[in-house]
Coordinates of C-alpha atoms in Angstrom, one line a residue:
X159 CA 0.0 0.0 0.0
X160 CA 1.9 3.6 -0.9
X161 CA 1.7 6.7 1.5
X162 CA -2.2 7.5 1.7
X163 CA -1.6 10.5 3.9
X164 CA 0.9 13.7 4.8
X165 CA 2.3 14.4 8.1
X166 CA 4.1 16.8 9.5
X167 CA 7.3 14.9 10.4
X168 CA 6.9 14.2 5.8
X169 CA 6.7 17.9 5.5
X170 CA 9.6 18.7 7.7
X171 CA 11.3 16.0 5.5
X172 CA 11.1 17.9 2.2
X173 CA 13.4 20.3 0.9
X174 CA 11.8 23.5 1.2
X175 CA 12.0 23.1 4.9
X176 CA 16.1 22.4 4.8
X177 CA 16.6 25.3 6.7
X178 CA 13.5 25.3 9.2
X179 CA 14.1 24.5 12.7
X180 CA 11.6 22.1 15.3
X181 CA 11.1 24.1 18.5
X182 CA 8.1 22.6 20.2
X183 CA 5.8 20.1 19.8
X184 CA 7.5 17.1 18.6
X185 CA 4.6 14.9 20.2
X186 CA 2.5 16.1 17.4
X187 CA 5.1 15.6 14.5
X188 CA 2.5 12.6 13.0
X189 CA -0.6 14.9 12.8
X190 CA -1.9 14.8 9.3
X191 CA -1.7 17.6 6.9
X192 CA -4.6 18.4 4.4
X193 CA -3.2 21.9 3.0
X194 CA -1.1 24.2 3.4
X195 CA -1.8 27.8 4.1
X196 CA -0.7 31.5 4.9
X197 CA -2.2 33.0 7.4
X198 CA -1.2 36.4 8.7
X199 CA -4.7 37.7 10.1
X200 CA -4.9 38.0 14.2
X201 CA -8.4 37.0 14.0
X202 CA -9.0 33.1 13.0
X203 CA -13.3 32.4 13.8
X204 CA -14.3 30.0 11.1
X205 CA -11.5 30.7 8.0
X206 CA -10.0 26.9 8.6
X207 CA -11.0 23.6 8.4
X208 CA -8.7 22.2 10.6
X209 CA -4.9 19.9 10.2
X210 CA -3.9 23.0 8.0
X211 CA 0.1 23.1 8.6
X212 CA -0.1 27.2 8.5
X213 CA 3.0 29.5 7.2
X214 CA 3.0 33.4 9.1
X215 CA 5.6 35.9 8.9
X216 CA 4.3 37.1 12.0
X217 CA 3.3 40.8 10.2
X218 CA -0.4 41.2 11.7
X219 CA 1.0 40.9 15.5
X220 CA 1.4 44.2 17.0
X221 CA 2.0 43.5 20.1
X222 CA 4.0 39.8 19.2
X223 CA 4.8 38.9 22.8
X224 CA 0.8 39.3 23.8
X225 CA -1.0 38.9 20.0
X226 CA 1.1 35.9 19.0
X227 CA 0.0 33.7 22.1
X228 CA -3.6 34.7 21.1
X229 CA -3.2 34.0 17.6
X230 CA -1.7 30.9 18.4
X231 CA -4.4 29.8 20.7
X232 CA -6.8 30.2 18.0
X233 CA -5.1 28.0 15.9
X234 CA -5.1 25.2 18.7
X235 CA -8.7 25.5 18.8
X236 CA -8.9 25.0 15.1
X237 CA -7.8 22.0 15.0
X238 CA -4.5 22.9 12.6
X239 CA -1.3 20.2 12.3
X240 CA 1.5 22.7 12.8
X241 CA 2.6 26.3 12.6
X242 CA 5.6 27.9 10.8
X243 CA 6.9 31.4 11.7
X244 CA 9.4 33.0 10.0
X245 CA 11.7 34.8 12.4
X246 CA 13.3 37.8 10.4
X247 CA 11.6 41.1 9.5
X248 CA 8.2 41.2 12.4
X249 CA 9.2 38.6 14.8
X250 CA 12.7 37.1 16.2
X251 CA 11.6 35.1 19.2
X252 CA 9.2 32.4 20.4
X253 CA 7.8 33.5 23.9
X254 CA 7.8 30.9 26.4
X255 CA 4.1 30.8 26.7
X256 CA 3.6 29.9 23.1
X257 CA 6.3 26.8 23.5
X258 CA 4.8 25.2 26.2
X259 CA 1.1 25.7 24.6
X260 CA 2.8 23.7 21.5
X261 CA 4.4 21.1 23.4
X262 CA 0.8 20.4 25.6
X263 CA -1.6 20.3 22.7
X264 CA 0.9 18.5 20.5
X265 CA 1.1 21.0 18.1
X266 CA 4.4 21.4 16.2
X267 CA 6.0 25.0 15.9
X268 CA 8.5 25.4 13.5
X269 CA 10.5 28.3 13.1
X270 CA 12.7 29.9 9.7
X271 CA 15.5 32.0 10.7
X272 CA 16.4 33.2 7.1
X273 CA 13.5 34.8 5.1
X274 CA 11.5 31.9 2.7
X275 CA 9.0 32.1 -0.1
X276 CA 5.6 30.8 1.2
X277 CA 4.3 31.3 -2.2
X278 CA 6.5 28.3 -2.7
X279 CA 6.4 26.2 0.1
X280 CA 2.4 26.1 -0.5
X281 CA 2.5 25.3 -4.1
X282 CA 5.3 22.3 -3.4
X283 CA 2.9 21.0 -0.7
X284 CA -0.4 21.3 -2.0
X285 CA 0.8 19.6 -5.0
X286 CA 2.0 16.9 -3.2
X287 CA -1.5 16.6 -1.5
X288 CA -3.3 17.1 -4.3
X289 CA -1.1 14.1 -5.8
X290 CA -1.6 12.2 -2.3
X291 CA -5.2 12.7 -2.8
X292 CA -5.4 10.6 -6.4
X293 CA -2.7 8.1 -4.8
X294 CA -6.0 7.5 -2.0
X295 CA -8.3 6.8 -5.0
X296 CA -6.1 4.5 -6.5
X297 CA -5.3 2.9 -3.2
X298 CA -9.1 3.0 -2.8
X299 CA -9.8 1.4 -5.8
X300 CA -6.8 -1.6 -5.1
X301 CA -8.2 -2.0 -1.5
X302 CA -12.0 -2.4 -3.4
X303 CA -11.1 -5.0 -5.6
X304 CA -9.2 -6.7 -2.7
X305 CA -12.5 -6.2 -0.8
X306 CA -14.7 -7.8 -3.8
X307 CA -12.8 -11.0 -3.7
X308 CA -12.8 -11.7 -0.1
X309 CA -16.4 -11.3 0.4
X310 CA -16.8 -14.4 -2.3
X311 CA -14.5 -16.6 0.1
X312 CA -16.2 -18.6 3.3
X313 CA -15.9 -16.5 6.7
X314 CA -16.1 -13.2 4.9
X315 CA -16.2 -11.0 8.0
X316 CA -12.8 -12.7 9.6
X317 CA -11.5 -12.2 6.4
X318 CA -12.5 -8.2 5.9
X319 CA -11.2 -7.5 9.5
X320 CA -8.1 -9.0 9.0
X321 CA -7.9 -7.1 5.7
X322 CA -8.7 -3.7 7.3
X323 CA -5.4 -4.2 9.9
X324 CA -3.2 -5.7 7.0
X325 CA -3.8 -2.6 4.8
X326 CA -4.1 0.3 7.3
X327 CA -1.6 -1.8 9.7
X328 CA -4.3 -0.6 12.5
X329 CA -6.2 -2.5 15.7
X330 CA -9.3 -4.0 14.6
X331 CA -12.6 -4.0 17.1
X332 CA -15.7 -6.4 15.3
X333 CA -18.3 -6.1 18.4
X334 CA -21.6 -7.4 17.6
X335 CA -24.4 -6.4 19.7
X336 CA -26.1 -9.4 20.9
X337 CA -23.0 -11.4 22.0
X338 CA -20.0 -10.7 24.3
X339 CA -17.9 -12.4 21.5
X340 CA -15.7 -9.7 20.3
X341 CA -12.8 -10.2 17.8
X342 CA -9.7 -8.6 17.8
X343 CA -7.1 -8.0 15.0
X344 CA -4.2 -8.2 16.1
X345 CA -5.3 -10.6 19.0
X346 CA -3.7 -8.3 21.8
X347 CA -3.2 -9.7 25.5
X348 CA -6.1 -9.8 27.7
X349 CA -5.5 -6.5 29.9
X350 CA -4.5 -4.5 26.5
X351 CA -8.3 -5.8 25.5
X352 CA -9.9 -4.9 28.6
X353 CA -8.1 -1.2 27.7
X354 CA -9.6 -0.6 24.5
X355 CA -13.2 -2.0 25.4
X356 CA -13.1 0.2 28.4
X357 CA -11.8 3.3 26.3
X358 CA -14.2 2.7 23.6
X359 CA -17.5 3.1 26.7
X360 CA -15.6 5.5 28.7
X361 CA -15.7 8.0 25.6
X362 CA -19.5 6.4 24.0
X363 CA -21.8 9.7 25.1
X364 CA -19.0 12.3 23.6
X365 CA -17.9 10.9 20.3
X366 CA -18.1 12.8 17.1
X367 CA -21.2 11.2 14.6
X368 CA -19.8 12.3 10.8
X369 CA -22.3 12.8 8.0
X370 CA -21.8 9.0 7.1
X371 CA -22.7 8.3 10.5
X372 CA -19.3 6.8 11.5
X373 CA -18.5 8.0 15.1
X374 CA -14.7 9.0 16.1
X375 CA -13.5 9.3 19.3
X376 CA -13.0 13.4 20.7
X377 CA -9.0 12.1 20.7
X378 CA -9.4 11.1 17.7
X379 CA -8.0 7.7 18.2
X380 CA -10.4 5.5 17.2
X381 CA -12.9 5.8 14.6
X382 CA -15.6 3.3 13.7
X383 CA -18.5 2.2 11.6
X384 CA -22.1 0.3 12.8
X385 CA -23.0 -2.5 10.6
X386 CA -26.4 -2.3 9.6
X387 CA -28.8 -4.9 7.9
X388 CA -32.7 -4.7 6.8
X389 CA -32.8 -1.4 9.4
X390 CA -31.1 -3.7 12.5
X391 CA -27.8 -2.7 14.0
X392 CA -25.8 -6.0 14.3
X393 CA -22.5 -5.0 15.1
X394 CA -19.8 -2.1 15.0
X395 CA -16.7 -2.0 13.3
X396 CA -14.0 0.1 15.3
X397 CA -10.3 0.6 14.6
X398 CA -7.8 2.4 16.4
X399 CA -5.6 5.1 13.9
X400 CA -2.1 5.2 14.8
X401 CA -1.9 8.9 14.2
X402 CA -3.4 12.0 15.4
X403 CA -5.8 12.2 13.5
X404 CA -8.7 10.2 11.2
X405 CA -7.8 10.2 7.5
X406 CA -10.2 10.4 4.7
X407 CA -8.6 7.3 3.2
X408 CA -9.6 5.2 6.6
X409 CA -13.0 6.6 6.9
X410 CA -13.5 5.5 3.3
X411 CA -11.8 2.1 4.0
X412 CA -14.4 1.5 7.2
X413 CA -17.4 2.6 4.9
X414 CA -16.7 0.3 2.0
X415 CA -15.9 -2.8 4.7
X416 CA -18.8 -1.8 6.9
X417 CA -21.4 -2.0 4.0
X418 CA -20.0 -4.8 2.3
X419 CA -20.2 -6.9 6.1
X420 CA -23.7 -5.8 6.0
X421 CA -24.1 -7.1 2.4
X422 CA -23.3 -10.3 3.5
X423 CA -25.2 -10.6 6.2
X424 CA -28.0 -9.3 3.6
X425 CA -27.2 -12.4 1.9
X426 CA -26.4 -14.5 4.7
X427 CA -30.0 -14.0 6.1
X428 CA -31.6 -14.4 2.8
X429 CA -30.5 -17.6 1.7
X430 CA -31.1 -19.1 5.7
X431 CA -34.6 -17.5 5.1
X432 CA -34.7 -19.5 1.6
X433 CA -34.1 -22.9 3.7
X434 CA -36.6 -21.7 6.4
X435 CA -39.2 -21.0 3.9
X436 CA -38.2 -24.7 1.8
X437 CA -38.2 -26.5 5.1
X438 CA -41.5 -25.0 6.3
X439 CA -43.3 -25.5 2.8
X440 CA -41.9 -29.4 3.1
X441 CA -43.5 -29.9 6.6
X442 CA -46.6 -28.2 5.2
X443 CA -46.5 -30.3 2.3
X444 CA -46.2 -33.5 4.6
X445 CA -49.0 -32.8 6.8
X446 CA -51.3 -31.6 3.4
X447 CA -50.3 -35.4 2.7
X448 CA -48.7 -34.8 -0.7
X449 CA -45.3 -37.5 0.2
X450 CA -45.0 -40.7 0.1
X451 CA -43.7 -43.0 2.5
X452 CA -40.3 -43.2 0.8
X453 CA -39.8 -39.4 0.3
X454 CA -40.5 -38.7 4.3
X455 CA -38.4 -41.6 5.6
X456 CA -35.4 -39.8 3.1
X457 CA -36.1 -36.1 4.9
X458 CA -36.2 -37.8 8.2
X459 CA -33.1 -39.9 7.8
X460 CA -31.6 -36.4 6.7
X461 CA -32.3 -34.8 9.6
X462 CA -30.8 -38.2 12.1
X463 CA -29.7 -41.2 10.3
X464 CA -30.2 -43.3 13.1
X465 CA -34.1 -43.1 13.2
X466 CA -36.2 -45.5 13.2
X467 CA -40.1 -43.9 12.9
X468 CA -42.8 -45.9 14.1
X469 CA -45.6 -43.8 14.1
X470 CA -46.0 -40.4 14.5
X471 CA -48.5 -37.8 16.1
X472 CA -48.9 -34.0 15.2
X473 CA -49.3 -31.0 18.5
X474 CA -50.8 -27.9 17.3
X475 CA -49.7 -25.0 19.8
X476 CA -51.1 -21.5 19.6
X477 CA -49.8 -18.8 21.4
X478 CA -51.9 -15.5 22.2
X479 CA -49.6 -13.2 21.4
X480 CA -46.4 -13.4 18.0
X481 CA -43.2 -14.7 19.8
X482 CA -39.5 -13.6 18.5
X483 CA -37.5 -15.6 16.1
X484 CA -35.1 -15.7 19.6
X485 CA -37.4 -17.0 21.4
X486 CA -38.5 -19.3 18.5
X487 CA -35.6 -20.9 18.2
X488 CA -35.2 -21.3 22.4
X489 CA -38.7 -22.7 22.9
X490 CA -38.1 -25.2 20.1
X491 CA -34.4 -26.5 21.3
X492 CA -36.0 -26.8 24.7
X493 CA -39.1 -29.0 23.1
X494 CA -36.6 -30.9 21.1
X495 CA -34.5 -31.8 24.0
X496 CA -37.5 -33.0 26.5
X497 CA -39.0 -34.7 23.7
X498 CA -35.8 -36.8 22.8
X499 CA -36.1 -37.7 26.6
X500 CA -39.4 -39.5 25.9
X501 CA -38.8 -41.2 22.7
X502 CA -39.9 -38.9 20.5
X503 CA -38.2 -37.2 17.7
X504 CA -39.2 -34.1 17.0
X505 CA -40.3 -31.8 13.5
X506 CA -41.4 -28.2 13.6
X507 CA -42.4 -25.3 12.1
X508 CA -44.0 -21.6 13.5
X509 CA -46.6 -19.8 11.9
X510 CA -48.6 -17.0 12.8
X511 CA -48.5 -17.2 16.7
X512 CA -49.0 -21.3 16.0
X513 CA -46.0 -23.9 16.6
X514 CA -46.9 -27.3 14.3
X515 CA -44.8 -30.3 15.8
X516 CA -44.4 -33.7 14.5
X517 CA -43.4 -36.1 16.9
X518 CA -42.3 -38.7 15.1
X519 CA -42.4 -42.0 17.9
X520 CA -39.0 -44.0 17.9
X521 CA -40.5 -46.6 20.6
X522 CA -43.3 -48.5 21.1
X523 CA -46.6 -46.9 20.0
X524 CA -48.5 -48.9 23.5
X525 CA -47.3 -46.0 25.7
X526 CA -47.0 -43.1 23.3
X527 CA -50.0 -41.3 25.1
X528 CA -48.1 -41.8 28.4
X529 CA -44.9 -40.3 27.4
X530 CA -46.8 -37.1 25.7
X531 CA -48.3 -36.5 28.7
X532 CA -45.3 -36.6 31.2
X533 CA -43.9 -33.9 28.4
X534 CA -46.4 -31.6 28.4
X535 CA -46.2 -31.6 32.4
X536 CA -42.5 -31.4 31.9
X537 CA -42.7 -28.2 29.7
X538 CA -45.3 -26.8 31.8
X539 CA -43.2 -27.3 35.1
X540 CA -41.2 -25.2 33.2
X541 CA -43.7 -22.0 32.7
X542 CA -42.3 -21.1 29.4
X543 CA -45.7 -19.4 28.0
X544 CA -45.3 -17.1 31.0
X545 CA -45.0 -14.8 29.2
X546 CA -46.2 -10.6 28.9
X547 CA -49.2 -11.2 27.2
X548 CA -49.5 -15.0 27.1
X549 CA -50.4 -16.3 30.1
X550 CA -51.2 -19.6 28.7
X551 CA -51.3 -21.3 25.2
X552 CA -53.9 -23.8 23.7
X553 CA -52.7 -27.1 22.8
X554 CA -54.4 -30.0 21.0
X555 CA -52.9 -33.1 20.5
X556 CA -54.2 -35.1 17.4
X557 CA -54.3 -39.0 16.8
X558 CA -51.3 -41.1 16.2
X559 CA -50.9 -42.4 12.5
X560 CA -49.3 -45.7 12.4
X561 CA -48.3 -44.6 8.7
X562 CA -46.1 -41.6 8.7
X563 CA -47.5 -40.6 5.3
X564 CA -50.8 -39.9 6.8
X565 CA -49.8 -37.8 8.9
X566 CA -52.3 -35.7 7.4
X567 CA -55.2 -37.5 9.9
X568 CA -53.3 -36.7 12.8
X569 CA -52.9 -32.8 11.7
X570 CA -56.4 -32.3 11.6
X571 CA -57.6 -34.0 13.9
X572 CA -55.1 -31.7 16.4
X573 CA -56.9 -28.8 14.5
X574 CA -60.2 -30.1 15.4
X575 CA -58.8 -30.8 19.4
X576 CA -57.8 -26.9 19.3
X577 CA -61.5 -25.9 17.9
X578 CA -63.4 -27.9 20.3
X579 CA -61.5 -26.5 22.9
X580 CA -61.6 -23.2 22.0
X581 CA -65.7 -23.3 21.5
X582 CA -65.8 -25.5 24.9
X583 CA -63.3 -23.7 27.1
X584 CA -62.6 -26.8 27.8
X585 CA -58.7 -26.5 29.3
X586 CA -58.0 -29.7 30.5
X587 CA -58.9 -32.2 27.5
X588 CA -55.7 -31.6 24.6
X589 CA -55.5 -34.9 23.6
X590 CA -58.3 -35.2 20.4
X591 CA -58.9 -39.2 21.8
X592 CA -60.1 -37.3 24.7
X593 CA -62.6 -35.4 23.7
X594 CA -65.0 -38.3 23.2
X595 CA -68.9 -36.5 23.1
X596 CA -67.4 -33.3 22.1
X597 CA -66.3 -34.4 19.1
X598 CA -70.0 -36.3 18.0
X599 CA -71.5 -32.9 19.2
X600 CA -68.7 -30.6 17.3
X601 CA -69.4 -33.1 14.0
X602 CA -73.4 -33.2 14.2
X603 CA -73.4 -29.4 14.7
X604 CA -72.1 -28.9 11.3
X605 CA -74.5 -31.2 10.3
X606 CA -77.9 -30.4 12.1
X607 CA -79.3 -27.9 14.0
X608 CA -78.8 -29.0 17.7
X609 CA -80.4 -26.2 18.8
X610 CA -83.9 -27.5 18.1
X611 CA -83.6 -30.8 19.9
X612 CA -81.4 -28.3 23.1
X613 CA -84.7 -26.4 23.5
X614 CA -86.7 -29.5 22.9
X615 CA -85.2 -31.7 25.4
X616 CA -84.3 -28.9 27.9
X617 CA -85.6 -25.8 26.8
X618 CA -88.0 -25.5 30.0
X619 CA -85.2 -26.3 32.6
X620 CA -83.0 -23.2 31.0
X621 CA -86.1 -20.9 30.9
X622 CA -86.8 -21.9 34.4
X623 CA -83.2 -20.8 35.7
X624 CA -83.5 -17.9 33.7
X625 CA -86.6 -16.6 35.4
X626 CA -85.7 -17.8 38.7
X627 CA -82.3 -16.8 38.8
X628 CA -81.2 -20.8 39.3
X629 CA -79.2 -23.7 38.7
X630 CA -81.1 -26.7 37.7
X631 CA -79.5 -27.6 34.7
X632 CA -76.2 -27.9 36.3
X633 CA -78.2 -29.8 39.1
X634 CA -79.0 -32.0 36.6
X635 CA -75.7 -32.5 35.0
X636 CA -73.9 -33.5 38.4
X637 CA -77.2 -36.0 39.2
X638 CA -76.6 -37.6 35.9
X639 CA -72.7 -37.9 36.1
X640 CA -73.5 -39.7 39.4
X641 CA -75.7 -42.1 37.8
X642 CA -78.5 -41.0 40.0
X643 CA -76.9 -41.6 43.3
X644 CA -78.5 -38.9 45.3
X645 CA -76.0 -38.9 48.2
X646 CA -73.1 -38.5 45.7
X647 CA -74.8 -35.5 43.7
X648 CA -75.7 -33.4 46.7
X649 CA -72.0 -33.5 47.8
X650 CA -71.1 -32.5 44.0
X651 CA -73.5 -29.9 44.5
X652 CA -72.2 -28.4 47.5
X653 CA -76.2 -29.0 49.2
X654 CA -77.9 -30.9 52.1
X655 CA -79.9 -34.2 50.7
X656 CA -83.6 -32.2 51.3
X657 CA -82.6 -29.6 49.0
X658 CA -81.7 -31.8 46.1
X659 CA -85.1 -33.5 46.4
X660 CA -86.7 -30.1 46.0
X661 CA -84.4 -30.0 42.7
X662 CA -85.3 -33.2 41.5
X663 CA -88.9 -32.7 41.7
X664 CA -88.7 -29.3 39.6
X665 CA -86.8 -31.6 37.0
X666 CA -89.3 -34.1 37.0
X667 CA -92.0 -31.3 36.6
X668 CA -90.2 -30.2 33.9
X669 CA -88.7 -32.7 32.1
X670 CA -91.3 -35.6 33.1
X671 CA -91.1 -38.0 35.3
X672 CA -89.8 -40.7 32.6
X673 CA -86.3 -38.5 32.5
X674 CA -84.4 -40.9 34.0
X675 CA -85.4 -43.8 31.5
X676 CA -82.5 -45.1 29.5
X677 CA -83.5 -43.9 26.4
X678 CA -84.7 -40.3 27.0
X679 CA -81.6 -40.1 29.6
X680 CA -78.9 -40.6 26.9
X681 CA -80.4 -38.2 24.9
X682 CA -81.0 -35.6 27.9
X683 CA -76.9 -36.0 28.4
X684 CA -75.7 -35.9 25.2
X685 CA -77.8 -32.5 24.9
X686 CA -76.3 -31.4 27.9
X687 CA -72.7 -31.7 26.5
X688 CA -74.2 -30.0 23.2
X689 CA -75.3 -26.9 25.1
X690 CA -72.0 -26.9 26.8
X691 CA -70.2 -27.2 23.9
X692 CA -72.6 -24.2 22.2
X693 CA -72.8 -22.0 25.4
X694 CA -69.8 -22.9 27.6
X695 CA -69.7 -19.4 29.2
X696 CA -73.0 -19.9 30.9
X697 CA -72.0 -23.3 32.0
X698 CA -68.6 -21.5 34.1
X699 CA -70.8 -18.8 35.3
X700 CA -73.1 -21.3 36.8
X701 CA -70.1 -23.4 38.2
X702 CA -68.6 -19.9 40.6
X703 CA -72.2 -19.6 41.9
X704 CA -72.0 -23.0 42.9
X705 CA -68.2 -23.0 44.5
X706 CA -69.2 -19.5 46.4
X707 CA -72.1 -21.3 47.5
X708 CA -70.6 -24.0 48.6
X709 CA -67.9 -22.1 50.8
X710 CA -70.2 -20.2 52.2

């Protein structure tokens, strides 16, 4: 790589200063030069730019021992590289103010004891920038190409880094933001690390933000560059410049290696959403039933080589609230892991606030129903949908398909689990096998309308507890699930024997006295489980009435 910049030790080396001397300031001799400039005025405000070396012949000082101290100040606070006077005709000392103001801000002062032709020394040296200035484009354009080819190579950010400190010969900071994994290049020794993290926070609230939105230390000694992808700050890029200042040619160097980091991340992130999208569209495609036995024991033995499927079952999990792709990818390794425990092996996808896994069963399918169940108390001991808005999450286990290629059955017969639970509030009943009545009621529904034979059969009873503020249908519920014991029913109920025989003659006024006989009695139940099923809201407003009765 040639010279990219100009410093003031460079200037110093060049012939037109032959016969200058160094009297201060020989801290600052690597400040960078960007012109050259003659400046005799006493009053600077905004007329520089700053790292200007500046030639005077002192003629504008009146008063030199008092102005020239000003003057200099002024030219501290503008930020120039380094100050030439010319000690013959207005000026022939340097007050000792004015050396030790050089020697603590680093700024070089350079005196000429013979009389010299600024005219000349500017045009020599701003020549030379000017020519420094195409040697950074060229450099630019090397370092570019450079660039281009590394980011086709495997690890391209390692790679970019380490070009950065090969080609600037500077220390190289990658931290990303979400992981205390920070690279180094050069890998320095632990305390030297601790030294530039700590110097890169102490000095976080004051650093300088440039119109590219690279930020640079108020020292200038470290510049650097976030990495950005789809609006998301992943990481910054920071290096520390082994002069006094930031050069154009390094601020261009951390903008072209910033972006083309967040290029391949751009990439990177594309092509893993490609396989997320193929992946998901396969297990979609599996559980539509569009593969044959063959083509899901290939994906599967993809995924593990060593499993053997016998049978398989498909959970439907839906969350109340979106979850992160984090806290995706947690939940899932957690499920995978307490899964594997149980003999099962898992296959997922997330959708839409719902999780679809396929357990495919690697043991015996007598006990698969066991296992399931000692996982989902497992993952509950484990209160991971304790979360801000989700409290809880439905989950509907569907039937296990001997025949991983109809896989299809067990899909939507978890769907149905989650609707029947959903339209019976019914908590405590995931597994579809479970569900027994529910299911003829949820299927005949869609068929007929149950409402008919509900008001029918025990339209009466409900317009009696409506008018009278009661609970006989529940009564009746709890006398038929204890097959008519009396004793049993009034303990149910929370009530003393007398006032269940009250009950039970309403019922029978109601429903007839025959509403115990087998055939009407079946038909009384199932209804009863039909108008739960329809109105389940009524049925766990009834049921607090009842508890606060009963503890009272």
């Amino acid at each position: 790589m040639s010279a990219i910049k100009l410093t003031v030790r460079e200037v110093l080396e060049d012939a037109c200063f032959e016969q200058a001397e160094l009297v201060a300031g020989d801290k600052g001799l690597d400040n960078i030069v960007r012109w050259v400039h003659i400046m005799e005025v006493t009053n600077i405000d905004n007329l520089l730019n700053g790292s200007e070396l500046i030639l005077s012949t002192g003629v504008g000082w009146r008063d030199f021992k008092g102005a020239c101290v000003s003057y200099f100040q002024q030219l501290i606070d503008a930020g120039v590289a380094a100050l030439c006077i010319e000690l013959v005709k207005y000026a022939n000392s340097i007050p000792q103010e004015m050396l030790e103001l050089a020697n603590e801000h680093r700024i070089p002062l350079i005196v000429f004891h013979q009389e010299v032709r600024f005219i000349d020394i500017s045009q020599v040296m701003n020549k030379r920038l000017v020519n420094t200035q195409y040697r950074i484009l060229s450099d630019l354009e090397d370092f570019s190409s450079k660039l281009n080819q590394v980011m086709l190579l495997p690890n391209a950010c390692h790679r970019v880094l380490k070009l950065i400190h090969q080609y600037l010969r500077v220390q190289v900071i990658y931290i990303p933001h979400n992981s205390e994994d920070i690279t180094f290049l050069p890998l320095p020794n632990k305390n030297e690390q601790q030294k530039l993290v700590a110097t890169i926070e102490a000095d976080k609230e004051n650093r300088v933000i440039n119109r590219n939105k690279q930020f640079i230390a108020t020292d200038q000694s470290y510049v650097g560059q976030s990495v950005q992808a789809m609006d998301v700050k992943f990481a910054d890029i920071i290096f520390f410049t082994r002069y006094q200042a930031i050069t154009e040619y390094e601020l261009l160097v951390l903008d072209r290696c910033a972006n083309a980091i967040s290029q391949d991340l751009i990439r990177a992130f594309y092509l893993e959403e490609q396989r997320k999208q193929k992946k998901q569209q396969w297990i979609y495609e599996w559980i539509s039933g569009s593969y044959k036995e063959e083509d899901i024991i290939q994906y599967l033995s993809s995924l593990d080589a060593t499993i053997n499927p016998n049978g398989a079952v498909v959970c439907v999990c839906r969350l109340h609230a979106l979850m992160h792709d984090d806290n995706q990818s947690y939940h899932i390794a957690v499920f995978r892991n307490v899964l594997q425990k149980y003999g099962f092996f898992l296959v997922s996808l997330y959708d839409q606030k719902q999780f679809v896994f396929v357990l495919v069963n690697v043991r015996t399918q007598c006990d698969w129903k066991l296992r399931l169940e000692k996982v989902i108390r497992h993952i509950a001991n484990m209160n991971l949908y304790k979360l801000d808005t989700t409290p809880y999450a439905w989950l509907g286990v569907g039937k296990l398909t001997e025949d991983i290629h109809e896989i299809q059955e067990s899909y939507q017969s978890a769907l149905e689990a989650l609707a029947i639970q959903n339209q019976a509030k019914i908590k405590d009943k995931i597994f579809y096998e479970d569900l027994h009545i529910y299911r003829l009621v949820a299927s005949l529904n869609k068929a007929i309308c149950l409402e008919d034979y509900i008001q029918e059969y025990l339209g009466e009873v409900l317009d009696y507890d409506e008018a009278h503020n009661s609970d006989l249908l529940y009564t009746l519920q709890k006398y038929l699930e204890c097959n008519g014991s009396k004793n049993d029913a009034a303990k149910r109920l929370y009530v003393v024997r007398q006032t269940l025989y009250h009950r039970l003659s309403k019922l029978k006024e109601l429903l007839g006295a025959d509403f115990m006989e087998p055939a009407k009695r079946s038909t009384i139940e199932f209804l009863i489980h039909a108008y739960r099923y329809q109105y389940p809201n009524h049925e766990q407003q009834v049921l607090k009435s009842v508890v606060k009765e009963g503890n009272a």
